[in-house]
mmCIF file of C-alpha atoms and ligand atoms in Angstrom:
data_model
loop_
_atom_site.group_PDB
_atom_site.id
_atom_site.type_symbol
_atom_site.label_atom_id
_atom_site.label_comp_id
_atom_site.label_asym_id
_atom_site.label_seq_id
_atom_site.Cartn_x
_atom_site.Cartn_y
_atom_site.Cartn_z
ATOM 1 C CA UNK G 81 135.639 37.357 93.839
ATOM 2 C CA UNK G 82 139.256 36.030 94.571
ATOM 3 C CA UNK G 83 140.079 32.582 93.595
ATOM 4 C CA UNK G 84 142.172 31.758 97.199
ATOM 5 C CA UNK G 85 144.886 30.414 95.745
ATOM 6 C CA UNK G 86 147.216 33.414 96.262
ATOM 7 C CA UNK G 87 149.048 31.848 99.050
ATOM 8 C CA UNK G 88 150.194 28.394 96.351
ATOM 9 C CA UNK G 89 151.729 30.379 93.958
ATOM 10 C CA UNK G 90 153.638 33.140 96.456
ATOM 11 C CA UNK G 91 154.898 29.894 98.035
ATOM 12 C CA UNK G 92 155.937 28.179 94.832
ATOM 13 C CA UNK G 93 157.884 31.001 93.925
ATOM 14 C CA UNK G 94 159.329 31.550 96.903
ATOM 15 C CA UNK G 95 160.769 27.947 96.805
ATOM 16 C CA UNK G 96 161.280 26.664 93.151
ATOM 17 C CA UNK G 97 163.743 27.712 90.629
ATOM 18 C CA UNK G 98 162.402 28.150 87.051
ATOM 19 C CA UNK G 99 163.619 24.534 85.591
ATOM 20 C CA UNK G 100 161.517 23.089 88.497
ATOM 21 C CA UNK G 101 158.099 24.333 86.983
ATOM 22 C CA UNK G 102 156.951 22.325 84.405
ATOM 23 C CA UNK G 103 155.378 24.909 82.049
ATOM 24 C CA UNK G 104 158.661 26.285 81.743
ATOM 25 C CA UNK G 105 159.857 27.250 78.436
ATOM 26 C CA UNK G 106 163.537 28.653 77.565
ATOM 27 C CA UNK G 107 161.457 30.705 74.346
ATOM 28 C CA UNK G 108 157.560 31.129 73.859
ATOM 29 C CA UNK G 109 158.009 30.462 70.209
ATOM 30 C CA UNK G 110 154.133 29.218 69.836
ATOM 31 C CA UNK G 111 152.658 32.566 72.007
ATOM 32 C CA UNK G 112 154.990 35.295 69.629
ATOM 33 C CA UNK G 113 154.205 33.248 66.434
ATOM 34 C CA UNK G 114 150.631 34.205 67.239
ATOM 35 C CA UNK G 115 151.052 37.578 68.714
ATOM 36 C CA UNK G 116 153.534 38.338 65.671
ATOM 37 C CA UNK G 117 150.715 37.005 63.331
ATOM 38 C CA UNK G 118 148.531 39.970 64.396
ATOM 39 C CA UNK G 119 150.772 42.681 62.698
ATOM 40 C CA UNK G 120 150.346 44.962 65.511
ATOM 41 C CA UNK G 121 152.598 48.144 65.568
ATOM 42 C CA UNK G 122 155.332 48.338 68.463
ATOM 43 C CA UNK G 123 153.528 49.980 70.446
ATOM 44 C CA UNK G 124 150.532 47.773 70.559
ATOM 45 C CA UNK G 125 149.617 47.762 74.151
ATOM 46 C CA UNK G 126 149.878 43.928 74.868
ATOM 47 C CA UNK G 127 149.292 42.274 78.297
ATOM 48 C CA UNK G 128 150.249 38.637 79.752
ATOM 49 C CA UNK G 129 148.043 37.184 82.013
ATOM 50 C CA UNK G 130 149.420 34.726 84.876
ATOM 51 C CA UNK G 131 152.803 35.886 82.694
ATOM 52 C CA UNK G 132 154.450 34.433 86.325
ATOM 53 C CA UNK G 133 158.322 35.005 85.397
ATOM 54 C CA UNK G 134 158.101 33.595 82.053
ATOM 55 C CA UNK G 135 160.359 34.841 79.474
ATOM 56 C CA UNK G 136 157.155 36.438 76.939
ATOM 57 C CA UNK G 137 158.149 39.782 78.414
ATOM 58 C CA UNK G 138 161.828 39.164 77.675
ATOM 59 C CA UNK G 139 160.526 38.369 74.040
ATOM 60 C CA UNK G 140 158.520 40.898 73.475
ATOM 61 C CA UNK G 141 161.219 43.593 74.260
ATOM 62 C CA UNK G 142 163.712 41.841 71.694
ATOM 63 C CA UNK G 143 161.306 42.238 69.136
ATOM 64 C CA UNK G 144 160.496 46.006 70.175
ATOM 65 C CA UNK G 145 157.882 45.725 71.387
ATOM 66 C CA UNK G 146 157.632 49.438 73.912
ATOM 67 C CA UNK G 147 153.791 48.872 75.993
ATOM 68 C CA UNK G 148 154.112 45.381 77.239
ATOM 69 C CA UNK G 149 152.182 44.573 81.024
ATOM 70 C CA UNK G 150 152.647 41.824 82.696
ATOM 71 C CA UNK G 151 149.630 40.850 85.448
ATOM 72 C CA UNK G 152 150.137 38.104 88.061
ATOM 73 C CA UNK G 153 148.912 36.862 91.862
ATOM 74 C CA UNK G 154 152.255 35.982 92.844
ATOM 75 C CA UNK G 155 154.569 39.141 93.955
ATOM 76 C CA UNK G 156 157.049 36.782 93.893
ATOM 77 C CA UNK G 157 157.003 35.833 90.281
ATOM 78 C CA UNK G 158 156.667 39.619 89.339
ATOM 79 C CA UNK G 159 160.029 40.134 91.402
ATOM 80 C CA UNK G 160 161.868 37.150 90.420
ATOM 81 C CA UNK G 161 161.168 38.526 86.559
ATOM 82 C CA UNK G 162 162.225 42.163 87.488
ATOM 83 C CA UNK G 163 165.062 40.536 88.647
ATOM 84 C CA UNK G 164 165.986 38.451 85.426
ATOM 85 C CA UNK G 165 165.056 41.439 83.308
ATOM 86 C CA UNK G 166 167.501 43.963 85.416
ATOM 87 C CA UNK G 167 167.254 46.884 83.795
ATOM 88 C CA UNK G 168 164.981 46.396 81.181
ATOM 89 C CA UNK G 169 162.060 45.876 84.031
ATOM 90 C CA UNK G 170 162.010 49.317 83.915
ATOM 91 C CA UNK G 171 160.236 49.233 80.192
ATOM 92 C CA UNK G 172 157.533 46.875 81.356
ATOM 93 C CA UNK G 173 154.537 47.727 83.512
ATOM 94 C CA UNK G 174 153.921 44.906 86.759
ATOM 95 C CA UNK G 175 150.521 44.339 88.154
ATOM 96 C CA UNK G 176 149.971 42.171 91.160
ATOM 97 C CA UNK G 177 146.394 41.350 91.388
ATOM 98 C CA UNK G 178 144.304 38.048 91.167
ATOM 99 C CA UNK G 179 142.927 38.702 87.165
ATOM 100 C CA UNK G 180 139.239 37.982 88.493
ATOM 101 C CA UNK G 181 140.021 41.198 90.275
ATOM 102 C CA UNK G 182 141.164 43.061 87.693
ATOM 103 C CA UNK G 183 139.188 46.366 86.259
ATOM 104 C CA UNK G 184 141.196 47.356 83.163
ATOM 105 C CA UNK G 185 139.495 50.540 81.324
ATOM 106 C CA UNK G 186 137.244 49.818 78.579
ATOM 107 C CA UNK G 187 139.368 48.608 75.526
ATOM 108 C CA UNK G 188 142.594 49.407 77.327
ATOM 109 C CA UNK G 189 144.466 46.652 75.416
ATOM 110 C CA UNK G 190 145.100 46.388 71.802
ATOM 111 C CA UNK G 191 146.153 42.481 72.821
ATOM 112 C CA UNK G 192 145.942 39.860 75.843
ATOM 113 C CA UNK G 193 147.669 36.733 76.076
ATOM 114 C CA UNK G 194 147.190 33.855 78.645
ATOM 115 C CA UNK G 195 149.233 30.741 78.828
ATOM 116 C CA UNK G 196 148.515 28.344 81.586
ATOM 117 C CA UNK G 197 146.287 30.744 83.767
ATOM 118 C CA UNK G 198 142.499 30.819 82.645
ATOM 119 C CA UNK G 199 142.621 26.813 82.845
ATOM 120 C CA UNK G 200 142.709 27.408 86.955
ATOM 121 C CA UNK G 201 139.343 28.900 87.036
ATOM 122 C CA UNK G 202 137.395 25.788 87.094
ATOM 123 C CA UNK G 203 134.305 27.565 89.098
ATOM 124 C CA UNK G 204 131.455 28.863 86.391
ATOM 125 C CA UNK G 205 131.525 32.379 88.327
ATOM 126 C CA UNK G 206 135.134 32.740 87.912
ATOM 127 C CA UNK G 207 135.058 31.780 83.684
ATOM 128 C CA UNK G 208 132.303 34.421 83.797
ATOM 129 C CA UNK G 209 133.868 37.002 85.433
ATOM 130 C CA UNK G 210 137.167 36.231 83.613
ATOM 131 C CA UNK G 211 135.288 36.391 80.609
ATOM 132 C CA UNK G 212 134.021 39.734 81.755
ATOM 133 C CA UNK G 213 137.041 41.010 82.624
ATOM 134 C CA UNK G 214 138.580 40.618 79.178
ATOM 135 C CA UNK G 215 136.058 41.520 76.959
ATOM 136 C CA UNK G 216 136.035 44.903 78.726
ATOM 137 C CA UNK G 217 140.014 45.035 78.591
ATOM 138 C CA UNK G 218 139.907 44.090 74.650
ATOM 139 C CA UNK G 219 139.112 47.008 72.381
ATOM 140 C CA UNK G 220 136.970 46.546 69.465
ATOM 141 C CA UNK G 221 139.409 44.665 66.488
ATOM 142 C CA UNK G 222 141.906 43.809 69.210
ATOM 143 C CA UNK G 223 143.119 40.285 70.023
ATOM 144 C CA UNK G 224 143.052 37.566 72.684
ATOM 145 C CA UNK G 225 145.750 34.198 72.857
ATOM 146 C CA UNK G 226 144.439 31.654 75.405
ATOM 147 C CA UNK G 227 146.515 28.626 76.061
ATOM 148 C CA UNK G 228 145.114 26.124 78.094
ATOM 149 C CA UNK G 229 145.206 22.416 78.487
ATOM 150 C CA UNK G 230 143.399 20.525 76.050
ATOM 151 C CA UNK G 231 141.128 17.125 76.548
ATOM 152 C CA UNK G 232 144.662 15.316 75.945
ATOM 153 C CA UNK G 233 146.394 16.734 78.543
ATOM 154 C CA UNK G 234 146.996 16.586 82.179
ATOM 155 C CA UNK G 235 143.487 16.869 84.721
ATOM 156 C CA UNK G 236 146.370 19.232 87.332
ATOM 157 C CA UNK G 237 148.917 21.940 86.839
ATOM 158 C CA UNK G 238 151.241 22.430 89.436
ATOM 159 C CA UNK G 239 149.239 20.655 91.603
ATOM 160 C CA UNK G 240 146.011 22.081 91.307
ATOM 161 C CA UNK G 241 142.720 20.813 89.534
ATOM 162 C CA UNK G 242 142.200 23.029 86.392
ATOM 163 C CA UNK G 243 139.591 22.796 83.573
ATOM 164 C CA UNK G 244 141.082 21.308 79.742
ATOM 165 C CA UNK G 245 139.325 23.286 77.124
ATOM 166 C CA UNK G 246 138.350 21.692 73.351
ATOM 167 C CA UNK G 247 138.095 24.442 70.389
ATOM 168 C CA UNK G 248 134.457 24.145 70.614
ATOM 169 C CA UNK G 249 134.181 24.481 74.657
ATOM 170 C CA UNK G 250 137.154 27.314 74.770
ATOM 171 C CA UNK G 251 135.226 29.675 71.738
ATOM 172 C CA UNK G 252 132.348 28.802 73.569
ATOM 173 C CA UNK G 253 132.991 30.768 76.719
ATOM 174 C CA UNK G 254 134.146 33.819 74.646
ATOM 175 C CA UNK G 255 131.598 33.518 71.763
ATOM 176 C CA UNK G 256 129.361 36.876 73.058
ATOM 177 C CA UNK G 257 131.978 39.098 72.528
ATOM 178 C CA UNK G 258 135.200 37.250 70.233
ATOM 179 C CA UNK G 259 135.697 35.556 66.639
ATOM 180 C CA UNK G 260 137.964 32.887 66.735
ATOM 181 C CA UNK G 261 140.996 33.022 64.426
ATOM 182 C CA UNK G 262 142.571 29.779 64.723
ATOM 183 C CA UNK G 263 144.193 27.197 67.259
ATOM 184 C CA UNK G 264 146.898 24.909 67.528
ATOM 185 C CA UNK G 265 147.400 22.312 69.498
ATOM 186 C CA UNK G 266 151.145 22.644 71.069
ATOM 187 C CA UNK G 267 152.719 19.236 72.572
ATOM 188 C CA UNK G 268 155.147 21.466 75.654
ATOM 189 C CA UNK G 269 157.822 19.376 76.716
ATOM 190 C CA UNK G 270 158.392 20.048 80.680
ATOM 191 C CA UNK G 271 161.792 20.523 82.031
ATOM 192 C CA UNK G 272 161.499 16.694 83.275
ATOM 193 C CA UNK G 273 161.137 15.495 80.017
ATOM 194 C CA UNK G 274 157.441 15.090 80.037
ATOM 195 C CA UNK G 275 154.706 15.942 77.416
ATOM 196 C CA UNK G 276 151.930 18.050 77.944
ATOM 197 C CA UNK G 277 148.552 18.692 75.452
ATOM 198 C CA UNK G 278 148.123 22.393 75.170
ATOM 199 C CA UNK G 279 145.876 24.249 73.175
ATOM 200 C CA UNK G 280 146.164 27.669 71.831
ATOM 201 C CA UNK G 281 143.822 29.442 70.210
ATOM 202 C CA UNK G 282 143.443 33.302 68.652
ATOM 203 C CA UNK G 283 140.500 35.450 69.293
ATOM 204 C CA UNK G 284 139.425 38.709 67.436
ATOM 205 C CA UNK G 285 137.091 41.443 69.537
ATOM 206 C CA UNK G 286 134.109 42.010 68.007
HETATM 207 C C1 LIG D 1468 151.237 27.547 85.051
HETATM 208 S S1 LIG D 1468 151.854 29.116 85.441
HETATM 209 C C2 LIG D 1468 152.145 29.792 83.817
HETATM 210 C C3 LIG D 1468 153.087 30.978 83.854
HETATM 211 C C4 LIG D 1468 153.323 31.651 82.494
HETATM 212 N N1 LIG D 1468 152.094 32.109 81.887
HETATM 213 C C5 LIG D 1468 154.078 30.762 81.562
HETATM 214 O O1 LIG D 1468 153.528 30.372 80.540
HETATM 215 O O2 LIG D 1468 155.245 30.460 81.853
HETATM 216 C C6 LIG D 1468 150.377 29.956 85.953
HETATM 217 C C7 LIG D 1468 150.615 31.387 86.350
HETATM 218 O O3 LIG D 1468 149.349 32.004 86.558
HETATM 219 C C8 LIG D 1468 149.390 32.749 87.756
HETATM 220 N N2 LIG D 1468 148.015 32.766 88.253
HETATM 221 C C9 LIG D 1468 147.287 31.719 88.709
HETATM 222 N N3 LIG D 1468 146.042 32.107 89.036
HETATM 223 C C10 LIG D 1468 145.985 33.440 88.775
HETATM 224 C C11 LIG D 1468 144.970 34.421 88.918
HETATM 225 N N4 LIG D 1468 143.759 34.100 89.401
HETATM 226 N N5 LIG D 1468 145.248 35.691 88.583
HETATM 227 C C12 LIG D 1468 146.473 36.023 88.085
HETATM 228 N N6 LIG D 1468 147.475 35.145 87.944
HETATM 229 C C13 LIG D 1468 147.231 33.865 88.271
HETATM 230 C C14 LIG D 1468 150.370 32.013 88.641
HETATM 231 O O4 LIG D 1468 150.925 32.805 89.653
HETATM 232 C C15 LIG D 1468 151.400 31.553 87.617
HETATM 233 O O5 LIG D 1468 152.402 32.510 87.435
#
């Protein structure tokens, strides 16, 4: 159960440069305020979803982070962050698959994080399987950061219809399995000197 749009974001990253997207962000300060809220141990196995070539990897290795994974369907955004990272690429683990197509091990993660990749999967059999898919991956008392766009922001992202998620609708989907924390709403200011309405919210496994 792919979601076909493979062949948009190998393209994208094939042709852009990272000021050009505009969910870049120099520093993730929102997503490692959250994941540092969690007080998980260094070697908390932690894994960014859609993590494209943003710098969260980068992050989490200043901070010491040792079992860090980043999953994306674009093999070019998995090399163009190998490439940033040089050596250090070596200390993360790269998965290129199409997360609806993921099969992580039962509670193979102590922590997920998603910013700006759930919110493509506007298709109810896609938020189902993607809510399948991380439940399993979550173990029991582990956590879950989804950052979407909220009811304020834009209707596309990078040119693509996606789905904007309120508190209520986002804890919602997850409810089954996942306690919600907290959220914040995060105003991300675009490398064209645009706003957009994010929100971010924390999620405990039951
Ligand atoms: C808007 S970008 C956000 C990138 C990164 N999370 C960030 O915050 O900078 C969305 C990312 O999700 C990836 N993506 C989109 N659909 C995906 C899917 N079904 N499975 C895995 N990755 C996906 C894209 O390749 C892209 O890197």
């Amino acid at each position: 159960m792919d979601t076909g749009n493979k062949s948009h974001w190998e393209n994208l990253y094939t042709g852009k440069t990272e000021q050009e997207y505009s969910w870049f962000q120099p520093y993730p300060h929102g997503s490692i305020a959250f994941l540092e809220s969690f007080c998980l141990p260094k070697d908390a196995r932690i894994i960014d979803i859609g993590g494209g070539d943003s710098r969260l990897a980068d992050a989490l290795l200043d901070l010491g982070y040792t079992d860090v994974t980043v999953l994306d369907i674009s093999a070019a955004a998995i090399e163009k962050a190998k490439q940033r990272l040089g050596d250090r690429a070596e200390k993360v683990k790269w998965i290129v698959r199409d997360v609806s197509e993921f099969e992580p091990e039962a509670g193979q993660y102590d922590c997920w994080h998603d910013r700006a990749a759930f919110h493509f999967l506007t298709a109810e059999p896609l938020i189902g399987r993607y809510a399948d898919v991380v439940q399993r991956a979550v173990r029991p008392g582990g956590y879950f950061v989804l950052g979407t766009f909220s009811p304020d922001g834009p209707k596309k992202c990078s040119g693509l219809d996606i789905r904007q998620y309120s508190r209520a609708a986002m804890s919602a989907v997850f409810a089954p399995w996942f306690r919600r924390i907290k959220c914040r709403e995060e105003a991300h200011l675009t490398p064209f000197q645009t706003t957009q309405h994010f929100l971010f919210c924390a999620f405990q496994r039951r």
